Every structure is written in structure tokens, then in C-alpha cells.
Amino acid sequence: MREETRKFDTELAVIGSGIAGCAASIFALNRQIDCAQVGNTGAVAYTTGYLDLLGAIEESSAAVAKPWEGLAQLKNLHPDHPLSRIPVTDIRKGFDQFATFLGECGITYTAPRESNITALTPAGTLKKTLCVPATMAAGPEAFADKTPCVIIDFKGLKGFSAREVVANLQDQWPTLLAARIIFPDMDKGEIYPEVMARALEVPATRTRLAELLREAAGEVKVIGLPAVLGMHRPDHVRAELEQLTGLTIFEIPTMPPSVPGIRLREMFEQVFPEKGITLIPQQKVTALSFDTDGALLCLSDNYGPITIQAKAVILATGRFLSGGLEAHITGISESLLDLPVSQPPSRTDWYRDGYTDRRGHPIHKAGIDIDTSYRPLGKNGKPYNEHLFAAGIILAHQDWIRGRSGAGIAIATAYKAVEAAEKFLLAQHA
Amino acid sequence: MTPTLIERTSGAGEQTLLTDVLIIGGGVTGAGIMRDLALRGLHTLLIDKHDLCAGASGGNHGLLHSGARYVSNDLHSAIECRIENELLKRLAPQCVEDTGGLFVAVEGDDPAFAEAFPGFCQSAGIFCEEISPAEARRLEPLLSEEIFRAYRVPDATVDPFRLALENVDHARMLTDSIYLPHTEIIRFEIDAGEIRAAICRDNRTLAALRIVAKQYVNAGGAWAMNIARQAGCTDVNLLYSKGTLLISHDRMTHHVINRLRPPGDGDILVPGGTVSVLGTTSVRTDNLETNRPTVAEIDTNVIEGAAMIPALATTRYIRAFSRVRPLLQSSDSGDGREATRGFALLDHTSQGLINFCTITGGKLTTFRLMAEKTSNLVAERLGNTQACTTDSVPLPGSAACRWTEPGAAPRYWYKANNPDDMILCECEMVPQSAIDEIVRCAPGAEADMTLEAIALRSRAGKGPCQGSFCGIRIASYLYDRGYYRDKTGLVHMRDFFNERFKGMRTVIWGQQAAQMELAEALHCGLLGLDNLDNE
Ligand SMILES: Cc1cc2nc3c(=O)[nH]c(=O)nc-3n(C[C@H](O)[C@H](O)[C@H](O)COP(=O)(O)OP(=O)(O)OC[C@H]3O[C@@H](n4cnc5c(N)ncnc54)[C@H](O)[C@@H]3O)c2cc1C
Ligand SMILES: Cc1cc2nc3c(=O)[nH]c(=O)nc-3n(C[C@H](O)[C@H](O)[C@H](O)COP(=O)(O)OP(=O)(O)OC[C@H]3O[C@@H](n4cnc5c(N)ncnc54)[C@H](O)[C@@H]3O)c2cc1C
């Protein structure tokens, strides 16, 4: 049987469903640009839920307390860093729009502030970040005030140990305690955050958990839990547990893929189509070609081949983990169009000797180069195609891992790429 | 026999230990000597500046040579290998996988060498059977179509970690002999032609330790010359050759595959549980401490290996490592591989010492024989008349040593069927109970074990993720157990990842690049292990 090719026509096609791709779709929505998005939304699930802007200046060791001021320092030291090329006002707009959108869709975030938040990690270390989900906000506050607090973990939940969190924070937070409880109806064997979160969507489970939490808290008024407080309405689940227990409750992210990431993924998959975005999740574009009118994306899903005709395309396919870049024994390449990749001269130079070297590894600064209108450059140093734009961590000259700036780079560059694409589309129509 | 170990604290606050024999170097040779002497009723102390198998014993090909590899250039070694290969298969089957080996000649290799090969084997008494290239490819489908000659030989593989652990554990059972990790020899006190004491340092606490023995054995492998010099002996002369090996994600063949030509680069592929090990290169070096694989060595191995097994050019590699072979200076040829693979036992009487000896060189395959010769000398000097029995007494298996065997952990786990015993290392299926057993009673277990020390005694971290995830989970579990109590657990975690990375650095391409990016996002981006010292 020959399957019929399904064809879509759109103004803007976004390739990639990481933070950059999803942010691009949101910005396109806000600008009323007709939009289609393709890509495995799994990448979003990797995030802890924290939205980092700038937690450290690359190649130096000091943590950044004031990220907006840090951007100026970044610009001095690394003028070709993607964040150095974007006016701070645009970065702010991007963050505001992104966080607002998430809030409107049921996952409230703290608003970006002047200072970074010192947030907790599942190992009991600390991390600088700009915005945290509302379900996690009380943790950094309790840490800052050294409020007496109990970290509670669950029997059978691997990789999250309250005793570990306490052991590593105790010298800075002497009033911190650890306790372990058994999750309702999950008393045997290994249990998983995602399953627990879905169980807490059920009111009866919440009532039973609330009782256990109250007991474990004893006299203490603030408790921290691994991030399992519901999947679709986390703010509601937390509020109800707080009301049932009379305690202040916060979540700490678990190891990825963690519930806060999955929440974002499921929310995008539900909300985008409702808002009119053509979303083709879990699939990869296998071919991308251009003609004078625009771009043609080819892919297929379980029902057969799909083509998307678009006037503009944003490439936000990420790095090695997501498949946007490929590392070969002979060098690094870009997977869809074989765009030139700015990279170290040889494989010998990809990594430094010490893994945790604060200066980071040169391979992470590899990526594609863009011009001022966010168009990737081709082999001749000129834009590859006027219909093509790029955003996210596929861009060269940044190390989001050492800079603690994953979401920041993704959101800010997506904001600029959509702005540039809109300008191009308007000119086309004119 | 009662152990002669006494502890006493001397005036200076430094601890003194007494024993019959101090063995320096916790490779397979030192471990083998420990057991051999214990079987003769002697008490020993084994020390290593790092840990068991920190040297060549933990970084070799794992090939239990049939001897066929050496038939053309070192008949004596070939015969030794043949005998030891048969003994180990019989007496320590738990450490051996009897894979069988193939020698294959590919287009371009010297047909005359291939023709002469069975004759060489025959003169060493090594079983060798010619099979057709088609039959070889039937046995090993990944072999190149360019093969024109193939032979079967009784090669096998051996797990050096388990071998060392079980030799040490048996010695403990026999005479309460003791193994001390991270204990380094610093100097000897010598008086009237005898070593009176060995002054050591605990490399973790930096505390000094004085060991008084009747006999002192230097089983320092590539470091043997340095150790001998500390005792004033100048009769150990070594050159060093660095060898680099790669580990593939999948097991590529069932048999050991050797290239049928005089020994060269990238010409042996040895299976080991669920992976294969490709190597080696050979370059002269003066550096004993910080040898790491280079990209050039990796590429050489891959290109050469692909001539035998084309899939080696495209397969996923998870690790590479380098170790140093000590070359006894008997030939002055430039290529490290040409020098003798034999071993040397020096009694140092010519150096004016009557209670010190050095054993170095040789092979993993011949470790038992090396231990026998050394122990014979030591026993004789001590007036002990018991004969060596390691050629007849089977090596007993020990529960705490079983976790290094690929596939062992999942087997025990399924059998125990305890759902609360959660898997911590998902690549190699290492459960919580394995970690418990190792920190409680594996040889060298102690109060504050590093993740590296635990990984060494198990398969944890040996799979495709190379410990990136299980390192976090095992640390977490140890915190949970109250075994780690403060930030030193984080430091252990970081050091473990840094250590594992050394072996990954040169093979990060393809899927490993994605794996590595995820690992770094977790370790550095999320947990901040790159910034522990600045917090
Ligand atoms: C373990 C982990 C923890 C993290 N924690 C944080 C954190 O705490 N805070 C923070 O700010 N950031 C965090 N990040 C970073 C963040 O998740 C994103 O990686 C980052 O923001 C960059 O996003 P991106 O969209 O550019 O790329 P990616 O997130 O990598 O997304 C790329 C997308 O492109 C898709 N794609 C690739 N090729 C194709 C193709 N041919 N066709 C269609 N689609 C394709 C992929 O499927 C994927 O959806 C974390 C990342 C990881 C891995
Ligand atoms: C790349 C390579 C591949 C090989 N492949 C094979 C093979 O496939 N089959 C085979 O049979 N053989 C093989 N060999 C040879 C085999 O690995 C060695 O012969 C064997 O492991 C030597 O063991 P050893 O105990 O004598 O020395 P080592 O294992 O090197 O042990 C010496 C120990 O001494 C310790 N030490 C050093 N200085 C001090 C000090 N001052 N104080 C305390 N301790 C100290 C070190 O930490 C080390 O652990 C290979 C060797 C190499 C290098």
C-alpha cells in the first residue's frame, strides 16, 4: 500500500523541540506568526525545571550572583558569545514572555529578578539560576534564612537521598534534618518519580501523603521533597498538600529525566496544538531543502510521509545529545544541511585532560556561526539561505554547561531568531 | 601457624608492623607471591601505593596466551605460556573464559609466515589446527573477507582483577596475611647487608608506617627499578614501553582474534564479557605515572584492527587506556615489542643484600610461575622447606570477589529476587547488596572507600555510561547508608568521574559524544562538581 504524503503549509517551521524550539514557537505565537514545530520533545524533559541565564562566566570559576551585570562581564571576556550579541532588554523580554506563557499554561515560575537564586540540587550542592518553578521557590528561601527544615525522601526512590542532601548542606544549614517515608501504596521495590507524580494527581493519594508528611515533619514547619508533586497541576497539588499539612512545602529536582521537565513536555504537547501550532512531536526531519519560495521539510511518522512547506525555518536542533551536531572520528559536522561547523583543529583538541576543568572543553564551543540576522553561514562565509535561521545551543562560541546558561542561550537566541524571521516574512509580504 | 604480626607504636608515634615477608606491589605478581607463601604457611604483608591492579595488571589485554603469539620470536616464553595457560584454566576456572583463539592472515600479510606458523607451534608443543577462511568466518562472522589463512589455538581470556582479589583473599584465609592499599614504599633502613625495615607512607592520610620483615620482595612491575634503587640496588635495568588499548561497546567476537604476522600494532582483539578489547600499540616512554592514550594511538589501533575485522572502523568505543610494560634490558633494539617478554628474578646478593629480591617483566599469563620462582627463593632464605603447591591447589572462589565478573551481578540479582535490592549500576546490573558486600569485606575494604576502589572490586562503571550515572547513584546510596557523611563523598564522586574520563577522552565520537554531553550536563551543569573547591 502506498501511503499518501500529508502536506502542511506554514509561515515559519521550527526544527527542534528543546527549550529553544519551544521558546521559538511561543514567540511566534505572541507575534501571530503561523507556525509548525517538529522534533522530539524529549530534550525538554532533561531540564531540572530551573531556567538558568548565567550562573558562571565561562573559563573562570566564580559563581555569578547578579546575572544581568554578569552579562556585561561576559561581553568583555567573550564578545562572540551568543548572549554577548543580544541587547539585555531583548533577553529580558524573552525571559518574561517565556515565563509568563508557562504560568498561563499552569506551570507558574518565579519572575526573573536582578539576582540569581541559589537553588538546591539532589546531591545537596547549590546552583545559581534565574527562575525556578513555583513548586521549588520555598527551598532557596528556607536555605537563605536557614529556617529549620526536614528533607523527606521515599523508600525505593533511587538516586535521591535526604541524608545526602543534609550531609552536604549541614555546615551551611545546621537546622536541616532528614527523614524517610513510604509512599502510599508503593512499599515494595523501586519506585519512579513519574509514577509518583501521576499518583498525586489523585486527591485520595494526597490526603494519605499529607498525613505521612505531617508525622515526618514533627515540630518543623518547612519540608523539602523530591520533585514528584503532580504532573499537570503541580501548583495545585502543592497548595493542597500545604493546606492539608499546615506546612510550607518545596520540591527539589531529581536526576533527569525529572518530573519538572516532563511537566513542561506534556504541557507543550497539549497547549501548542490548542493554540494553533502544527506540532509533530517525536519525529525528526530527514531532509531539508530550499527553493526560491522557501523551505521544504521532509519527515514521516507512523501514518506515513509528511512534508512541510515553510517560508522561513528556524534550526534549533541542539548539539550531540539531540543530534543537531555529529562528532565523527575525523571531525564535527552539522547533521541536516552539513553546515560548516566552527570547531577545534583536530580531535586531539576536543577535550582537556581534566574532566572537571573549570575552563571547560573546546568541543563545547563548537557549533554553527550565524550573521547578525541569525542566519547560519554557509561554506563561503555568506548566509546559507535567506529562509534559514538558527537558535539554541547549536550555536558556536558558548559553553552552556560551564556557563550554567542553557535556558538563557536557548530563550534569548530563539527570541532574536523569531524577530529576524518575522522581519524577513514581513518584507516578503510587502 | 600463628601470624607473627604485631603492631606497636614506637616513640615517634609511627606505627610498626611485623611480618615474615613484605611484598611491594599489588599487581598479579605480588598477589600471586602472597598466596604462594601463604600456602607454605608464611605470613605476608602486601602493599600497593595505589590499589590492586593499579599497574599493568589492571590495564592489559586480558589474554591468557596459548603461547602461539610468541612462537616465532621467543620460544621459551611460548612454552611457559602454554604450560601456565593449561594450569590456570584448570585451577582458576572462575577467572578464565575459555574462548579459544584464531590466528588469521589477511591479504597483504606475508604468506611465508602463515605457512611456517604451524611448525613454530609444534616446536613449542602448542595445539594448532588449520581451518579454512570460510570456516573462520562461519565461527566469527565479523572477520574480513580478505582472510586467506586461519588457525585455531587454545587462547583464552582472564580477569586479572578477580585473579588478584582471590589470590589476596586466599592468603588472608590461610595465614591472616594482610593487604594494605595506598601504602607506598619510601625508603629502606639497611644495616650490615640486611634490610631492617621498610618505611612507608599512607598516601591518603600521609601517615608514616614502619614495616619490619624477614624478607622483602619487590614486585613493582615497571616500577621495580625505582624500588630496587631505593634499596641501593643498581642491578635492575628496565626500559619502558607504553601500550594503548581500546574497549568497544559490544563484544565483537567470541574468540580471541590474532593477526597472523609477527607482533605489530592493533593486531589482537580479545573479548571480555560483553565487550572486546583492541590493541595494542607500543612506543618507548620514560614516563611511568601519567601515561594516557593519544588520539594517534587510537587511530592506529582502529585502522590496523579494521583490517582483520572491518566493523572495528565503525563500532562504538567506550574507553581507552595505556599502561607501561617493563622491558628487561637484554636487547637494545628500538622496538619495545622485540625485547624479551620473559621475566627476571634478581636475588641482589651481588648488591650486598641477603633479604631482598626483585621480580619483574613477564606476563599476566605467567604470573603464577613468576610467583613460584620468587617464593622458592624467599622460602629457602627463611629455611622453610615446604614446596610450592600453586600448580595443584585450585584457587578458591570468594563471594566478595565475584563482582568483577561480567554477568555475575545480574545472575546473583535475579537469583536472589529481592525487589528492595535495587540496581545501582544499570549498565552492568550491580545491585545495592554488591556495594554493601564490597565495602564490608572485599580485600582492601576500609572505613572510607573511594568510588574508584569500589568500582575496582566490581563491574560498576565498566559499561557504556562509564560510571556517569551509577557514580551518582552509588555515592547517593553510600550517603544514605551513612557511609559517606560530608562533602568528601562529593569529592570522591568528582575524582571518580575524572578518573573514568582519562579512559574516555580519546574515544569520544559518535554516540559517546552524546553520552559525554549528558554526563557533563549532570556532573557540572547540575551538580557543580567542576566548582567544588570554590563553593
Ligand atoms: C541533563 C540536563 C540538565 C539540564 N539542566 C538545565 C537546567 O537546570 N537549567 C537550564 O537552564 N538548562 C538546563 N539544561 C539545558 C536545556 O535543557 C537545553 O539543553 C538548553 O536549554 C538548549 O536547548 P536547545 O533547544 O537549543 O537544544 P536541545 O534541548 O538539545 O533541543 C534540540 C531539539 O532538536 C531536536 N532535533 C534534532 N535534530 C532534529 C531533526 N533532524 N529534526 C527534528 N528535530 C530535531 C531534538 O529532538 C531536540 O528536541 C539541561 C540539559 C541537560 C541535558
Ligand atoms: C598494554 C599491555 C597489554 C598486556 N597484555 C597482556 C596480555 O594480554 N596477556 C598477558 O599475559 N600479559 C599482558 N601484559 C603483561 C601483564 O599485564 C604484566 O606482565 C603483568 O600485569 C605484570 O604484573 P606485575 O604484578 O608484575 O606488575 P604490575 O601489575 O605493574 O604491578 C606493580 C604494582 O606496584 C605498585 N607500585 C609501584 N611502585 C610502588 C611503591 N613505591 N610502593 C608500593 N607499590 C608500588 C604499582 O602501583 C603496581 O600496582 C600486558 C601488558 C601491557 C602493558
PDB file of C-alpha atoms in Angstrom, chain A residues 26 97-110 132-136 201 229-239 251 259-260 262-268 270-272 274-275:
ATOM      1  CA  ILE A  26       5.891  30.706  21.887  1.00  0.00           C
ATOM      2  CA  GLN A  97       7.416  36.155  27.683  1.00  0.00           C
ATOM      3  CA  PHE A  98       8.602  32.602  28.195  1.00  0.00           C
ATOM      4  CA  ALA A  99       7.941  32.515  31.958  1.00  0.00           C
ATOM      5  CA  THR A 100       4.593  34.271  31.534  1.00  0.00           C
ATOM      6  CA  PHE A 101       3.488  31.746  28.936  1.00  0.00           C
ATOM      7  CA  LEU A 102       4.398  28.832  31.215  1.00  0.00           C
ATOM      8  CA  GLY A 103       2.467  30.448  34.062  1.00  0.00           C
ATOM      9  CA  GLU A 104      -0.607  30.964  31.923  1.00  0.00           C
ATOM     10  CA  CYS A 105      -0.474  27.317  30.974  1.00  0.00           C
ATOM     11  CA  GLY A 106      -0.471  26.122  34.566  1.00  0.00           C
ATOM     12  CA  ILE A 107       3.215  25.885  35.451  1.00  0.00           C
ATOM     13  CA  THR A 108       3.997  29.023  37.415  1.00  0.00           C
ATOM     14  CA  TYR A 109       7.572  30.257  37.551  1.00  0.00           C
ATOM     15  CA  THR A 110       9.184  32.882  39.739  1.00  0.00           C
ATOM     16  CA  VAL A 132      12.524  28.322  39.373  1.00  0.00           C
ATOM     17  CA  PRO A 133       9.109  26.666  39.229  1.00  0.00           C
ATOM     18  CA  ALA A 134       6.796  27.971  41.948  1.00  0.00           C
ATOM     19  CA  THR A 135       6.792  24.495  43.492  1.00  0.00           C
ATOM     20  CA  MET A 136      10.505  24.868  44.241  1.00  0.00           C
ATOM     21  CA  GLU A 201      -2.987  13.754  40.697  1.00  0.00           C
ATOM     22  CA  LEU A 229       4.136  16.812  43.289  1.00  0.00           C
ATOM     23  CA  GLY A 230       1.792  16.090  40.396  1.00  0.00           C
ATOM     24  CA  MET A 231       2.175  16.178  36.655  1.00  0.00           C
ATOM     25  CA  HIS A 232      -0.405  18.540  35.219  1.00  0.00           C
ATOM     26  CA  ARG A 233      -1.327  20.822  38.094  1.00  0.00           C
ATOM     27  CA  PRO A 234       1.761  20.956  40.294  1.00  0.00           C
ATOM     28  CA  ASP A 235       0.882  24.317  41.832  1.00  0.00           C
ATOM     29  CA  HIS A 236      -2.486  22.977  42.851  1.00  0.00           C
ATOM     30  CA  VAL A 237      -1.054  19.746  44.267  1.00  0.00           C
ATOM     31  CA  ARG A 238       1.464  21.651  46.321  1.00  0.00           C
ATOM     32  CA  ALA A 239      -1.096  24.183  47.560  1.00  0.00           C
ATOM     33  CA  GLU A 251      10.345  20.441  45.671  1.00  0.00           C
ATOM     34  CA  VAL A 259       9.197  15.370  36.647  1.00  0.00           C
ATOM     35  CA  PRO A 260       9.526  19.172  36.180  1.00  0.00           C
ATOM     36  CA  ILE A 262       8.225  16.035  31.852  1.00  0.00           C
ATOM     37  CA  ARG A 263       5.623  18.548  33.049  1.00  0.00           C
ATOM     38  CA  LEU A 264       6.916  21.072  30.532  1.00  0.00           C
ATOM     39  CA  ARG A 265       6.950  18.488  27.767  1.00  0.00           C
ATOM     40  CA  GLU A 266       3.395  17.323  28.380  1.00  0.00           C
ATOM     41  CA  MET A 267       2.162  20.880  28.720  1.00  0.00           C
ATOM     42  CA  PHE A 268       3.709  21.945  25.395  1.00  0.00           C
ATOM     43  CA  GLN A 270      -1.145  19.724  24.901  1.00  0.00           C
ATOM     44  CA  VAL A 271      -1.156  23.514  24.626  1.00  0.00           C
ATOM     45  CA  PHE A 272       0.624  24.114  21.308  1.00  0.00           C
ATOM     46  CA  GLU A 274      -4.753  24.061  21.084  1.00  0.00           C
ATOM     47  CA  LYS A 275      -3.202  27.396  20.223  1.00  0.00           C
TER      48      LYS A 275
END
